Tab-separated table of C-alpha atoms in Angstrom:
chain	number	residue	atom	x	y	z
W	1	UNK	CA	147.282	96.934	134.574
W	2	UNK	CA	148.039	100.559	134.588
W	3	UNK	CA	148.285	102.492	137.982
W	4	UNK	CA	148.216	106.109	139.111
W	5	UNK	CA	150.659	107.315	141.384
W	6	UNK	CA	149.714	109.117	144.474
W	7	UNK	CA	151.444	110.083	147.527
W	8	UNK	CA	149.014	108.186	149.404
W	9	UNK	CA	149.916	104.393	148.179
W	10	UNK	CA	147.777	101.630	149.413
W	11	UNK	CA	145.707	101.299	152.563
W	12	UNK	CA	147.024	99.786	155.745
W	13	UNK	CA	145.987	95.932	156.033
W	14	UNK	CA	145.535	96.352	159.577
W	15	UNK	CA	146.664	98.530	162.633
W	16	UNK	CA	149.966	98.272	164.215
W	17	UNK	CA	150.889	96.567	167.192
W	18	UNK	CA	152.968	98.629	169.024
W	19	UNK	CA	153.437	95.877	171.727
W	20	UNK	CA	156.022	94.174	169.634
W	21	UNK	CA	158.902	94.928	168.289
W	22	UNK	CA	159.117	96.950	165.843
W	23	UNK	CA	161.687	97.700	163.553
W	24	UNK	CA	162.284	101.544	163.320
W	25	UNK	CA	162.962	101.612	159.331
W	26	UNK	CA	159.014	100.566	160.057
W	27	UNK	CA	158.151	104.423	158.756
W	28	UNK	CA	154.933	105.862	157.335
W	29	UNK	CA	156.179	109.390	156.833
W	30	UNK	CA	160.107	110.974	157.689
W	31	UNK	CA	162.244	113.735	157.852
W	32	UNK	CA	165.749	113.764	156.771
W	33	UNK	CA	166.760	110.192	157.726
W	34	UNK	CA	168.052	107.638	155.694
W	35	UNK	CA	168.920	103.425	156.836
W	36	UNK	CA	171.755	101.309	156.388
W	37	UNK	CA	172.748	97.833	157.901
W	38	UNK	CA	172.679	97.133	161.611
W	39	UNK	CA	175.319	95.310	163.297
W	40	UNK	CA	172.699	94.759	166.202
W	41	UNK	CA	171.114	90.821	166.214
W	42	UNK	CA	167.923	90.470	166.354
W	43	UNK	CA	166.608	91.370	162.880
W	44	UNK	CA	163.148	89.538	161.809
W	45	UNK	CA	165.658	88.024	158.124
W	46	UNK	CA	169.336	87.523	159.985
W	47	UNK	CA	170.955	88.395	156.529
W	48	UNK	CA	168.919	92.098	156.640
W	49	UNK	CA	168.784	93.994	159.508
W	50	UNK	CA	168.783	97.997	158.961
W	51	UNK	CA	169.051	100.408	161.744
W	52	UNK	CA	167.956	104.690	161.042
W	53	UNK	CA	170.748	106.509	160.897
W	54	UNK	CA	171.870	110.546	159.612
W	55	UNK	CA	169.627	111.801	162.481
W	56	UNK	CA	169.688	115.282	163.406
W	57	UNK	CA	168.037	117.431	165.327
W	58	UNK	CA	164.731	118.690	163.832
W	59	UNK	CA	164.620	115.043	162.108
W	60	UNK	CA	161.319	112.411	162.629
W	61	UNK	CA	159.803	109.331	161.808
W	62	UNK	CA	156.091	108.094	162.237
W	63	UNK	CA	154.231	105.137	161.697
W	64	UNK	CA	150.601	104.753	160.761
W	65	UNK	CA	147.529	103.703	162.739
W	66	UNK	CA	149.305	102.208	165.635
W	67	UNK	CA	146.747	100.473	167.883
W	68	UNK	CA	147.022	100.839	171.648
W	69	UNK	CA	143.728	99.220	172.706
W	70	UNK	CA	142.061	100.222	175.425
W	71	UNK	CA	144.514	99.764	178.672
W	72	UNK	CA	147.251	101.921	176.817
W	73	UNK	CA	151.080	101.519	177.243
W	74	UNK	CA	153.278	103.012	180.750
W	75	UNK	CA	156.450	102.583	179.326
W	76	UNK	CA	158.419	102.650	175.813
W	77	UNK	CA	162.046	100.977	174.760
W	78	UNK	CA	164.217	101.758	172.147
W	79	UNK	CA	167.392	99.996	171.067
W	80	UNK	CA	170.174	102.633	170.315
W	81	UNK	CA	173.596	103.333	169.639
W	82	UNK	CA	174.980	106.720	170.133
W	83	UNK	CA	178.607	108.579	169.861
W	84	UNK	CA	176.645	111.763	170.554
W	85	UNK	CA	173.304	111.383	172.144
W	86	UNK	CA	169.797	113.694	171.612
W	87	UNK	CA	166.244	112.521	173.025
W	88	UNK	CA	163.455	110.867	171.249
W	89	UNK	CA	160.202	112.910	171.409
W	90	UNK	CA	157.741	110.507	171.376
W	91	UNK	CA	154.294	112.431	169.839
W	92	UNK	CA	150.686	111.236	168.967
W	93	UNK	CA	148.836	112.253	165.634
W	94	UNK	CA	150.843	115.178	164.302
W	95	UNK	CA	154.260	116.412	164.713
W	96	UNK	CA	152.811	119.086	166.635
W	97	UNK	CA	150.849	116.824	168.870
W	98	UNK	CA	150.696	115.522	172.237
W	99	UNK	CA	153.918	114.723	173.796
W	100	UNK	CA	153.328	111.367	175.428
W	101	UNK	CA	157.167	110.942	176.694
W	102	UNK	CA	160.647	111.479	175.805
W	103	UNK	CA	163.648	109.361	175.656
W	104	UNK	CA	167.160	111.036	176.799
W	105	UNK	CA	170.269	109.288	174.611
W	106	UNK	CA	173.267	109.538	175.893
W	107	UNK	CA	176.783	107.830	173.964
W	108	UNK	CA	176.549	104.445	174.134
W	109	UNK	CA	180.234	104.061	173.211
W	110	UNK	CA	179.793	103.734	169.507
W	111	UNK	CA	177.639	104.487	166.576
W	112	UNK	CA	177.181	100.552	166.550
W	113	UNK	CA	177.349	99.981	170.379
W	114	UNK	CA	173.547	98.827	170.875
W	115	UNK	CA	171.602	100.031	174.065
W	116	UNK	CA	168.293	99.067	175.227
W	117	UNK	CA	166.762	102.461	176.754
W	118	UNK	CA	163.395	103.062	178.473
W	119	UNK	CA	161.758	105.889	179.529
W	120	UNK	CA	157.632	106.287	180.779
W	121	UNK	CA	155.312	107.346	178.475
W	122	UNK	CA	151.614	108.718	179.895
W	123	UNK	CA	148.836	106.520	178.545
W	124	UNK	CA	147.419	106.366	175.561
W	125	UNK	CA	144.563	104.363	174.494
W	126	UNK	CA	142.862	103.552	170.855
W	127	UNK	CA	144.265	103.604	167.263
W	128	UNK	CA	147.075	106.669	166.637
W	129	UNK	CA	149.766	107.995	164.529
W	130	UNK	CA	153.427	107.865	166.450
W	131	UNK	CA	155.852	110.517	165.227
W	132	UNK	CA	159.511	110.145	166.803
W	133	UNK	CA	160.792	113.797	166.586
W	134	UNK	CA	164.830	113.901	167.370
W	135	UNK	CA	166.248	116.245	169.365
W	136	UNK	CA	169.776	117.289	169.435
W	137	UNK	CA	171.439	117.999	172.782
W	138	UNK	CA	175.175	118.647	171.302
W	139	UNK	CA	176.222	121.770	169.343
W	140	UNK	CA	176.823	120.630	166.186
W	141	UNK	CA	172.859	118.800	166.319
W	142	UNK	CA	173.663	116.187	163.551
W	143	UNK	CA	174.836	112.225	163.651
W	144	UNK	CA	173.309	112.276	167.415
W	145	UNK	CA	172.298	108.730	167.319
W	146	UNK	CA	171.114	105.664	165.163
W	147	UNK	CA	167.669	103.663	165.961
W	148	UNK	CA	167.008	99.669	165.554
W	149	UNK	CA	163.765	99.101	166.637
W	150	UNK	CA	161.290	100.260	169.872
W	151	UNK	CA	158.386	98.785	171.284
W	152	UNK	CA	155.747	100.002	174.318
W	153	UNK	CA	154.944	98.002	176.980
């Protein structure tokens, strides 16, 4: 059967649960990052985990119709690895939208040296957009860190 592209693809099945891990090659929309394998465990297929990576300041991600229900989340957890370091902006609808909280990287000891970070995040409640805007904190603002998954909690 034929098919027309569009830049809009297929509906969402159902909202995200931002509750559980998520993988952070889990991406609606991006700027300027690309993936590549993850030495980190804990992939959902053993033989394929991917971490983001080629993040530089000015760079995002977001994911689609993420559903916080009606309590809403305090904090949020990301796994990283960092030679350089930066901040995850953590914003809700639009890349210009409200910042709910912000995640400070530092070096981890390696750009495959996993850390599980945590920072609070003011609550949110219903279905939203998340866009991860990175931040650079070093002068040259590129390779600050890679990203395996988050989750809110």
């Amino acid at each position: 059967k034929d098919i027309i592209g569009d830049r809009y693809g297929i509906s969402q099945l159902k909202p995200l649960n931002p509750y559980q891990r998520v993988e952070a090659e889990t991406i609606a929309w991006q700027k300027g990052i690309t993936t590549e394998e993850c030495s980190a465990p804990g992939g959902y297929v053993a033989s394929i985990n991917l971490n983001v990576t080629n993040i530089d300041d000015g760079d995002w991600l977001a994911v689609a119709n993420a559903d916080f229900g009606a309590d809403g989340p305090s904090i949020f957890s990301a796994n990283v690895a960092a030679s350089v370091g930066g901040q995850i902006e953590i914003r809700i609808d639009s890349p210009e939208g409200r910042v709910i909280g912000t995640l400070d990287i530092e070096s981890t000891g390696g750009d495959q040296e996993w850390k599980l970070l945590q920072c609070d995040v003011e609550n949110v409640t219903g279905v939203h957009n998340i866009f991860f805007m990175f931040k650079g904190t070093n002068e040259a603002k590129t390779n600050l860190f890679k990203f395996d998954y988050w989750q809110f909690k």
